[in-house]
Amino acid sequence: PKFPRSWIPQLLSLSHVKKIRYNFQGGGISPYTRYAGNYKHRRAWMTAFAKSHFDNRDFLRWTDVRPNSTRREFKFKYTRLGDFDYSGRDLPGGFIVREVGVAEVKERQDLYFDDFYFGTMAASEFTVAPGGDGPCTLRFYEAVAALSIPFVPEKDAPVVGCTSPYADIGYSFATDKHIFPYSEQIVEDNFKLFVRYQTFTQGDNVPRKVKSQGWMNR
């Protein structure tokens, strides 16, 4: 996906002081949403990963845990996994892409650029980005845009599991089978690729491999 040019100054204006190690923010934990079945096994992976790796340095937020909501799909029993679990707390943001058009979110001011969401990513060394109903996830590219290193299940990694055209950009990322220390150089290199290939700031650039495979003509 291409990101709006207007987002670049917003992304760069965020604080990028790293106060968080791992963060995950996303929906799919509710058993009552219309997409719950498709998300089930990847959300199970996220829960298991958080249980075994997250501690007070980390941030977990299931955005469909909303105890004050009047909608059935957001009202269900949920037990927090630890002090790092902020699910259900009264926090800003929490926009769910699949809920666009639903009356409850139509008037949200952060509909397109969720400051809290991107701010949390910007303050994180790594953004955990498992897929949803497929191995690819927009969260991977949002992490790069927010100057955080994407962290994915190995089976969902670009080229391995995710085979969208954007998987061939060449971003560096961590996986559950390849964990490494935070690197500012990786963040900088990823962001340069992001600006080149996922915005129109430097023109409508396309990775060479995408062109050679004929994606542009499909």
Short mmCIF file of C-alpha atoms in Angstrom, two decimals:
data_model
loop_
_atom_site.label_atom_id
_atom_site.label_comp_id
_atom_site.label_asym_id
_atom_site.label_seq_id
_atom_site.Cartn_x
_atom_site.Cartn_y
_atom_site.Cartn_z
CA PRO A 1 0.00 0.00 0.00
CA LYS A 2 1.00 3.61 -0.56
CA PHE A 3 0.77 5.89 2.48
CA PRO A 4 -0.49 9.50 2.28
CA ARG A 5 2.28 12.06 1.86
CA SER A 6 0.65 14.14 4.61
CA TRP A 7 1.44 11.36 7.09
CA ILE A 8 5.22 11.78 6.76
CA PRO A 9 5.50 14.95 8.88
CA GLN A 10 3.05 13.48 11.38
CA LEU A 11 5.11 10.31 11.70
CA LEU A 12 8.37 12.22 12.03
CA SER A 13 6.91 14.58 14.65
CA LEU A 14 6.21 11.68 17.03
CA SER A 15 8.63 11.01 19.88
CA HIS A 16 10.93 8.18 18.86
CA VAL A 17 12.55 7.78 22.26
CA LYS A 18 12.33 4.04 22.85
CA LYS A 19 10.50 3.39 26.14
CA ILE A 20 8.94 0.08 25.09
CA ARG A 21 10.58 -3.13 23.87
CA TYR A 22 7.71 -5.06 22.20
CA ASN A 23 4.28 -3.64 21.40
CA PHE A 24 1.20 -5.22 19.88
CA GLN A 25 -2.03 -3.30 19.23
CA GLY A 26 -4.84 -4.91 17.29
CA GLY A 27 -8.22 -6.59 17.23
CA GLY A 28 -9.27 -10.17 16.70
CA ILE A 29 -9.39 -11.56 20.24
CA SER A 30 -13.17 -11.28 20.55
CA PRO A 31 -14.95 -14.57 19.75
CA TYR A 32 -18.01 -12.66 18.54
CA THR A 33 -16.69 -10.52 15.68
CA ARG A 34 -17.58 -11.54 12.13
CA TYR A 35 -13.90 -12.21 11.37
CA ALA A 36 -13.07 -14.11 14.60
CA GLY A 37 -12.71 -17.51 12.96
CA ASN A 38 -10.23 -16.27 10.35
CA TYR A 39 -8.06 -14.61 12.99
CA LYS A 40 -8.16 -17.40 15.55
CA HIS A 41 -4.85 -19.23 15.07
CA ARG A 42 -2.74 -16.10 14.57
CA ARG A 43 -4.26 -14.45 17.63
CA ALA A 44 -3.50 -17.66 19.55
CA TRP A 45 0.13 -17.25 18.44
CA MET A 46 0.12 -13.64 19.67
CA THR A 47 -1.29 -14.65 23.05
CA ALA A 48 1.28 -17.42 23.47
CA PHE A 49 4.12 -15.11 22.45
CA ALA A 50 3.01 -12.43 24.92
CA LYS A 51 2.74 -14.96 27.74
CA SER A 52 6.26 -16.24 27.15
CA HIS A 53 8.09 -13.04 26.16
CA PHE A 54 6.28 -9.90 27.39
CA ASP A 55 7.04 -8.23 30.72
CA ASN A 56 6.83 -4.72 32.20
CA ARG A 57 8.97 -3.38 29.34
CA ASP A 58 6.25 -4.20 26.82
CA PHE A 59 2.78 -3.07 25.71
CA LEU A 60 -0.15 -5.29 24.69
CA ARG A 61 -3.57 -3.96 23.71
CA TRP A 62 -6.41 -5.93 22.17
CA THR A 63 -8.53 -3.12 20.74
CA ASP A 64 -11.73 -5.17 20.66
CA VAL A 65 -11.73 -5.58 24.47
CA ARG A 66 -14.15 -2.75 25.26
CA PRO A 67 -16.05 -3.36 28.50
CA ASN A 68 -18.00 -0.09 28.18
CA SER A 69 -19.20 -0.74 24.64
CA THR A 70 -22.88 -1.43 23.95
CA ARG A 71 -22.03 -3.79 21.10
CA ARG A 72 -22.09 -7.51 21.85
CA GLU A 73 -18.90 -8.33 19.94
CA PHE A 74 -16.92 -6.03 22.24
CA LYS A 75 -18.43 -7.29 25.51
CA PHE A 76 -16.92 -10.61 26.56
CA LYS A 77 -14.91 -12.00 29.43
CA TYR A 78 -11.22 -11.26 29.11
CA THR A 79 -8.45 -11.85 31.63
CA ARG A 80 -5.39 -9.63 31.30
CA LEU A 81 -2.10 -11.45 30.83
CA GLY A 82 0.01 -9.21 33.08
CA ASP A 83 0.99 -5.65 33.94
CA PHE A 84 1.95 -5.14 30.29
CA ASP A 85 -1.62 -5.84 29.12
CA TYR A 86 -3.60 -2.62 28.62
CA SER A 87 -6.58 -4.25 26.90
CA GLY A 88 -9.89 -2.75 27.98
CA ARG A 89 -8.35 0.26 29.67
CA ASP A 90 -9.57 3.76 28.92
CA LEU A 91 -6.90 4.82 26.43
CA PRO A 92 -6.98 7.00 23.30
CA GLY A 93 -7.04 5.48 19.84
CA GLY A 94 -7.96 1.87 19.34
CA PHE A 95 -9.27 2.32 15.80
CA ILE A 96 -10.13 -0.98 14.07
CA VAL A 97 -9.79 -0.87 10.26
CA ARG A 98 -12.52 -3.46 9.72
CA GLU A 99 -14.98 -1.27 11.62
CA VAL A 100 -14.86 1.62 9.12
CA GLY A 101 -18.43 2.63 8.35
CA VAL A 102 -19.87 1.33 11.62
CA ALA A 103 -21.87 4.04 13.40
CA GLU A 104 -19.73 3.83 16.54
CA VAL A 105 -16.57 4.96 14.72
CA LYS A 106 -17.93 7.27 12.01
CA GLU A 107 -17.27 10.41 14.03
CA ARG A 108 -13.85 9.47 15.38
CA GLN A 109 -11.30 12.22 14.83
CA ASP A 110 -8.42 9.74 14.62
CA LEU A 111 -10.07 7.72 11.85
CA TYR A 112 -7.14 7.96 9.45
CA PHE A 113 -4.14 8.78 11.61
CA ASP A 114 -4.34 7.26 15.09
CA ASP A 115 -1.83 9.31 17.09
CA PHE A 116 -1.83 6.96 20.07
CA TYR A 117 -1.42 3.88 17.89
CA PHE A 118 1.49 5.28 15.90
CA GLY A 119 2.94 7.02 18.96
CA THR A 120 3.13 3.69 20.79
CA MET A 121 4.86 2.12 17.80
CA ALA A 122 7.28 5.05 17.58
CA ALA A 123 8.21 4.54 21.24
CA SER A 124 8.80 0.80 20.69
CA GLU A 125 11.91 -1.00 19.57
CA PHE A 126 9.84 -3.76 17.96
CA THR A 127 6.23 -3.95 16.77
CA VAL A 128 4.82 -7.47 16.78
CA ALA A 129 2.85 -7.92 13.57
CA PRO A 130 1.26 -11.35 13.06
CA GLY A 131 -1.13 -11.66 10.16
CA GLY A 132 -4.90 -11.59 10.51
CA ASP A 133 -7.01 -13.63 8.11
CA GLY A 134 -3.86 -14.09 6.03
CA PRO A 135 -0.09 -13.93 6.53
CA CYS A 136 0.26 -10.32 5.32
CA THR A 137 -0.59 -7.41 7.60
CA LEU A 138 -0.67 -3.65 7.19
CA ARG A 139 0.80 -3.42 10.71
CA PHE A 140 4.17 -4.57 9.34
CA TYR A 141 4.44 -1.48 7.12
CA GLU A 142 2.95 0.81 9.77
CA ALA A 143 5.75 -0.30 12.11
CA VAL A 144 8.36 0.64 9.51
CA ALA A 145 6.65 3.99 8.99
CA ALA A 146 6.72 4.68 12.74
CA LEU A 147 10.46 3.84 12.94
CA SER A 148 9.95 0.56 14.79
CA ILE A 149 11.31 -2.82 13.69
CA PRO A 150 8.59 -5.28 12.53
CA PHE A 151 8.51 -8.61 14.38
CA VAL A 152 6.55 -11.44 12.75
CA PRO A 153 5.98 -15.19 13.10
CA GLU A 154 8.53 -16.85 10.82
CA LYS A 155 5.80 -18.62 8.85
CA ASP A 156 4.16 -15.25 8.05
CA ALA A 157 7.40 -13.45 7.12
CA PRO A 158 7.68 -11.57 3.82
CA VAL A 159 8.42 -13.93 0.90
CA VAL A 160 8.08 -16.97 3.23
CA GLY A 161 4.39 -16.60 4.05
CA CYS A 162 3.40 -13.16 2.83
CA THR A 163 3.82 -12.98 -0.94
CA SER A 164 2.21 -9.63 -1.71
CA PRO A 165 4.15 -7.34 -4.08
CA TYR A 166 5.32 -5.25 -1.14
CA ALA A 167 6.97 -8.30 0.43
CA ASP A 168 9.85 -7.80 -2.01
CA ILE A 169 10.84 -4.30 -0.90
CA GLY A 170 13.66 -5.71 1.21
CA TYR A 171 12.79 -4.57 4.71
CA SER A 172 14.74 -5.98 7.66
CA PHE A 173 12.60 -7.57 10.37
CA ALA A 174 12.79 -9.94 13.33
CA THR A 175 10.92 -13.24 13.73
CA ASP A 176 10.19 -15.63 16.55
CA LYS A 177 13.03 -17.78 15.16
CA HIS A 178 15.42 -14.87 14.64
CA ILE A 179 15.42 -12.41 17.55
CA PHE A 180 18.14 -9.79 17.65
CA PRO A 181 18.91 -6.57 19.59
CA TYR A 182 17.34 -3.30 18.51
CA SER A 183 19.28 -1.53 15.76
CA GLU A 184 18.92 2.15 14.88
CA GLN A 185 20.59 1.42 11.53
CA ILE A 186 17.88 -1.08 10.61
CA VAL A 187 15.21 1.48 11.50
CA GLU A 188 16.85 4.15 9.34
CA ASP A 189 17.41 1.82 6.37
CA ASN A 190 13.82 0.53 6.56
CA PHE A 191 12.41 4.05 6.65
CA LYS A 192 14.38 5.06 3.56
CA LEU A 193 12.87 2.10 1.71
CA PHE A 194 9.42 3.01 3.02
CA VAL A 195 9.64 6.60 1.74
CA ARG A 196 10.91 5.40 -1.63
CA TYR A 197 8.45 2.58 -2.26
CA GLN A 198 5.39 3.21 -0.07
CA THR A 199 4.86 6.93 -0.53
CA PHE A 200 4.79 9.18 -3.59
CA THR A 201 7.35 11.55 -2.02
CA GLN A 202 10.08 10.42 -4.44
CA GLY A 203 7.74 9.44 -7.26
CA ASP A 204 5.78 6.26 -7.96
CA ASN A 205 8.62 3.80 -7.38
CA VAL A 206 8.16 0.05 -7.61
CA PRO A 207 10.64 -2.64 -6.46
CA ARG A 208 12.55 -4.13 -9.40
CA LYS A 209 11.36 -7.66 -8.65
CA VAL A 210 7.73 -6.53 -8.72
CA LYS A 211 8.23 -5.05 -12.19
CA SER A 212 10.00 -8.15 -13.47
CA GLN A 213 7.20 -10.42 -12.27
CA GLY A 214 4.61 -8.39 -14.13
CA TRP A 215 2.60 -7.27 -11.09
CA MET A 216 2.08 -3.83 -12.65
CA ASN A 217 0.08 -5.32 -15.52
CA ARG A 218 -2.31 -7.38 -13.40
#
